[in-house]
Amino acid sequence: MTERVHLRVNGDAREVDVEPRRLLVQVLREDLNLTGTHVGCETSQCGACTVHMDGMAVKSCTVLAVQA
């Protein structure tokens, strides 16, 4: 089962079908091929995966893509 997610990434509107359990960092890197977002520690401690979401900095390894 997938859910359609609508994102605005770097000013561009993007749509992607994702499984509800997938993390935002996974969708950005694997589905949208935006490899500038990094997975550093896999424990949400380092901040290498930080992105801006609705004007706030969030660690994309702690956010489900369907929440974005």
CSV table of N, CA and C in Angstrom, one decimal:
chain,number,residue,atom,x,y,z
A,1,MET,N,0.8,-1.2,0.0
A,1,MET,CA,0.0,0.0,0.0
A,1,MET,C,0.9,1.2,0.0
A,2,THR,N,0.6,2.2,-0.9
A,2,THR,CA,1.3,3.4,-0.9
A,2,THR,C,0.4,4.6,-0.8
A,3,GLU,N,1.0,5.7,-0.5
A,3,GLU,CA,0.3,7.0,-0.4
A,3,GLU,C,1.0,8.0,-1.2
A,4,ARG,N,0.2,8.8,-2.0
A,4,ARG,CA,0.8,9.9,-2.8
A,4,ARG,C,1.2,11.1,-1.9
A,5,VAL,N,2.4,11.5,-2.0
A,5,VAL,CA,2.9,12.6,-1.2
A,5,VAL,C,3.3,13.8,-2.1
A,6,HIS,N,2.8,15.0,-1.8
A,6,HIS,CA,3.1,16.2,-2.6
A,6,HIS,C,4.2,17.0,-1.8
A,7,LEU,N,5.3,17.2,-2.4
A,7,LEU,CA,6.4,18.0,-1.7
A,7,LEU,C,6.8,19.1,-2.6
A,8,ARG,N,7.3,20.2,-2.0
A,8,ARG,CA,8.0,21.3,-2.7
A,8,ARG,C,9.5,21.2,-2.2
A,9,VAL,N,10.3,20.8,-3.2
A,9,VAL,CA,11.7,20.6,-2.9
A,9,VAL,C,12.5,21.6,-3.7
A,10,ASN,N,13.3,22.4,-3.1
A,10,ASN,CA,14.1,23.4,-3.7
A,10,ASN,C,13.3,24.3,-4.7
A,11,GLY,N,12.1,24.6,-4.3
A,11,GLY,CA,11.2,25.4,-5.1
A,11,GLY,C,10.4,24.7,-6.2
A,12,ASP,N,10.6,23.4,-6.4
A,12,ASP,CA,9.9,22.6,-7.4
A,12,ASP,C,8.9,21.7,-6.7
A,13,ALA,N,7.7,21.7,-7.3
A,13,ALA,CA,6.7,20.7,-6.8
A,13,ALA,C,7.0,19.3,-7.3
A,14,ARG,N,6.9,18.4,-6.4
A,14,ARG,CA,7.2,17.0,-6.7
A,14,ARG,C,6.1,16.1,-6.1
A,15,GLU,N,5.8,15.0,-6.7
A,15,GLU,CA,4.9,14.0,-6.2
A,15,GLU,C,5.6,12.7,-6.3
A,16,VAL,N,5.3,11.9,-5.2
A,16,VAL,CA,5.9,10.5,-5.2
A,16,VAL,C,5.0,9.6,-4.4
A,17,ASP,N,4.9,8.4,-4.8
A,17,ASP,CA,4.1,7.4,-4.1
A,17,ASP,C,5.0,6.7,-3.1
A,18,VAL,N,4.7,6.7,-1.8
A,18,VAL,CA,5.6,6.1,-0.8
A,18,VAL,C,4.8,5.2,0.1
A,19,GLU,N,5.5,4.2,0.7
A,19,GLU,CA,4.9,3.4,1.7
A,19,GLU,C,4.9,4.3,3.0
A,20,PRO,N,3.8,4.1,3.8
A,20,PRO,CA,3.7,5.0,5.0
A,20,PRO,C,4.8,4.9,6.0
A,21,ARG,N,5.6,3.8,6.0
A,21,ARG,CA,6.7,3.7,6.9
A,21,ARG,C,8.0,4.3,6.5
A,22,ARG,N,8.1,4.8,5.3
A,22,ARG,CA,9.4,5.3,4.8
A,22,ARG,C,9.7,6.7,5.3
A,23,LEU,N,11.0,6.9,5.6
A,23,LEU,CA,11.4,8.1,6.2
A,23,LEU,C,11.6,9.2,5.1
A,24,LEU,N,11.5,10.4,5.4
A,24,LEU,CA,11.7,11.5,4.5
A,24,LEU,C,13.1,11.5,3.9
A,25,VAL,N,14.1,11.2,4.6
A,25,VAL,CA,15.5,11.1,4.1
A,25,VAL,C,15.6,10.0,3.0
A,26,GLN,N,14.9,8.9,3.2
A,26,GLN,CA,14.9,7.8,2.2
A,26,GLN,C,14.3,8.3,0.9
A,27,VAL,N,13.1,8.9,1.0
A,27,VAL,CA,12.4,9.4,-0.2
A,27,VAL,C,13.2,10.4,-0.9
A,28,LEU,N,13.8,11.4,-0.2
A,28,LEU,CA,14.6,12.4,-0.8
A,28,LEU,C,15.8,11.8,-1.6
A,29,ARG,N,16.5,10.9,-0.9
A,29,ARG,CA,17.7,10.3,-1.5
A,29,ARG,C,17.4,9.2,-2.6
A,30,GLU,N,16.5,8.3,-2.2
A,30,GLU,CA,16.3,7.1,-3.1
A,30,GLU,C,15.3,7.3,-4.2
A,31,ASP,N,14.2,8.0,-3.9
A,31,ASP,CA,13.1,8.2,-4.8
A,31,ASP,C,13.2,9.4,-5.7
A,32,LEU,N,13.7,10.5,-5.1
A,32,LEU,CA,13.9,11.8,-5.8
A,32,LEU,C,15.3,12.0,-6.2
A,33,ASN,N,16.2,11.1,-5.9
A,33,ASN,CA,17.6,11.2,-6.3
A,33,ASN,C,18.3,12.5,-5.8
A,34,LEU,N,17.9,13.0,-4.7
A,34,LEU,CA,18.5,14.2,-4.1
A,34,LEU,C,19.4,13.8,-3.0
A,35,THR,N,20.7,13.6,-3.4
A,35,THR,CA,21.6,13.0,-2.5
A,35,THR,C,22.4,14.0,-1.7
A,36,GLY,N,22.0,15.2,-1.7
A,36,GLY,CA,22.6,16.2,-0.8
A,36,GLY,C,22.2,16.1,0.6
A,37,THR,N,21.1,15.4,0.9
A,37,THR,CA,20.7,15.1,2.2
A,37,THR,C,21.4,13.8,2.6
A,38,HIS,N,22.1,13.8,3.7
A,38,HIS,CA,23.0,12.7,4.1
A,38,HIS,C,22.4,11.9,5.3
A,39,VAL,N,22.7,10.7,5.4
A,39,VAL,CA,22.4,9.9,6.6
A,39,VAL,C,23.8,9.7,7.2
A,40,GLY,N,24.0,10.3,8.4
A,40,GLY,CA,25.3,10.3,9.0
A,40,GLY,C,25.4,9.2,10.1
A,41,CYS,N,24.6,9.3,11.1
A,41,CYS,CA,24.7,8.5,12.3
A,41,CYS,C,23.6,7.4,12.4
A,42,GLU,N,22.5,7.6,11.7
A,42,GLU,CA,21.4,6.7,11.8
A,42,GLU,C,20.8,6.6,13.2
A,43,THR,N,21.1,7.6,14.0
A,43,THR,CA,20.5,7.7,15.4
A,43,THR,C,19.9,9.0,15.7
A,44,SER,N,19.8,9.9,14.7
A,44,SER,CA,19.3,11.3,14.8
A,44,SER,C,20.1,12.2,15.7
A,45,GLN,N,21.3,11.9,15.9
A,45,GLN,CA,22.2,12.7,16.7
A,45,GLN,C,23.0,13.7,16.0
A,46,CYS,N,23.4,13.4,14.7
A,46,CYS,CA,24.4,14.2,14.1
A,46,CYS,C,23.9,15.4,13.3
A,47,GLY,N,22.7,15.3,12.8
A,47,GLY,CA,22.1,16.4,12.0
A,47,GLY,C,22.5,16.5,10.6
A,48,ALA,N,23.2,15.5,10.0
A,48,ALA,CA,23.6,15.5,8.6
A,48,ALA,C,22.3,15.4,7.7
A,49,CYS,N,21.2,15.0,8.2
A,49,CYS,CA,20.0,14.8,7.4
A,49,CYS,C,19.1,16.0,7.5
A,50,THR,N,19.5,17.1,8.1
A,50,THR,CA,18.6,18.3,8.4
A,50,THR,C,18.1,18.9,7.1
A,51,VAL,N,16.8,19.2,7.0
A,51,VAL,CA,16.2,19.9,5.9
A,51,VAL,C,15.3,20.9,6.5
A,52,HIS,N,14.8,21.9,5.7
A,52,HIS,CA,13.8,22.8,6.1
A,52,HIS,C,12.4,22.3,5.7
A,53,MET,N,11.5,22.2,6.7
A,53,MET,CA,10.2,21.8,6.4
A,53,MET,C,9.2,22.8,7.1
A,54,ASP,N,8.4,23.4,6.2
A,54,ASP,CA,7.5,24.5,6.7
A,54,ASP,C,8.2,25.6,7.5
A,55,GLY,N,9.4,25.9,7.0
A,55,GLY,CA,10.2,27.0,7.6
A,55,GLY,C,11.0,26.6,8.9
A,56,MET,N,11.0,25.4,9.3
A,56,MET,CA,11.7,24.9,10.4
A,56,MET,C,12.7,23.9,10.0
A,57,ALA,N,13.9,23.8,10.7
A,57,ALA,CA,14.9,22.8,10.5
A,57,ALA,C,14.4,21.5,11.2
A,58,VAL,N,14.4,20.4,10.4
A,58,VAL,CA,14.0,19.1,11.0
A,58,VAL,C,15.0,18.1,10.5
A,59,LYS,N,15.2,17.1,11.3
A,59,LYS,CA,16.0,16.0,10.9
A,59,LYS,C,15.2,15.0,10.1
A,60,SER,N,15.5,14.9,8.9
A,60,SER,CA,14.6,14.1,8.0
A,60,SER,C,14.7,12.6,8.2
A,61,CYS,N,15.6,12.2,9.1
A,61,CYS,CA,15.7,10.8,9.5
A,61,CYS,C,14.7,10.5,10.6
A,62,THR,N,14.0,11.5,11.1
A,62,THR,CA,13.0,11.3,12.2
A,62,THR,C,11.6,11.6,11.7
A,63,VAL,N,11.5,12.0,10.4
A,63,VAL,CA,10.2,12.4,9.9
A,63,VAL,C,9.7,11.4,8.9
A,64,LEU,N,8.5,10.9,9.0
A,64,LEU,CA,8.0,10.0,7.9
A,64,LEU,C,7.6,10.9,6.7
A,65,ALA,N,7.8,10.3,5.5
A,65,ALA,CA,7.6,11.1,4.3
A,65,ALA,C,6.1,11.5,4.2
A,66,VAL,N,5.2,10.7,4.7
A,66,VAL,CA,3.8,11.1,4.7
A,66,VAL,C,3.4,12.2,5.6
A,67,GLN,N,4.3,12.5,6.6
A,67,GLN,CA,4.1,13.7,7.4
A,67,GLN,C,4.6,15.0,6.7
A,68,ALA,N,5.4,14.9,5.8
A,68,ALA,CA,5.9,16.0,5.0
A,68,ALA,C,4.9,16.5,4.1
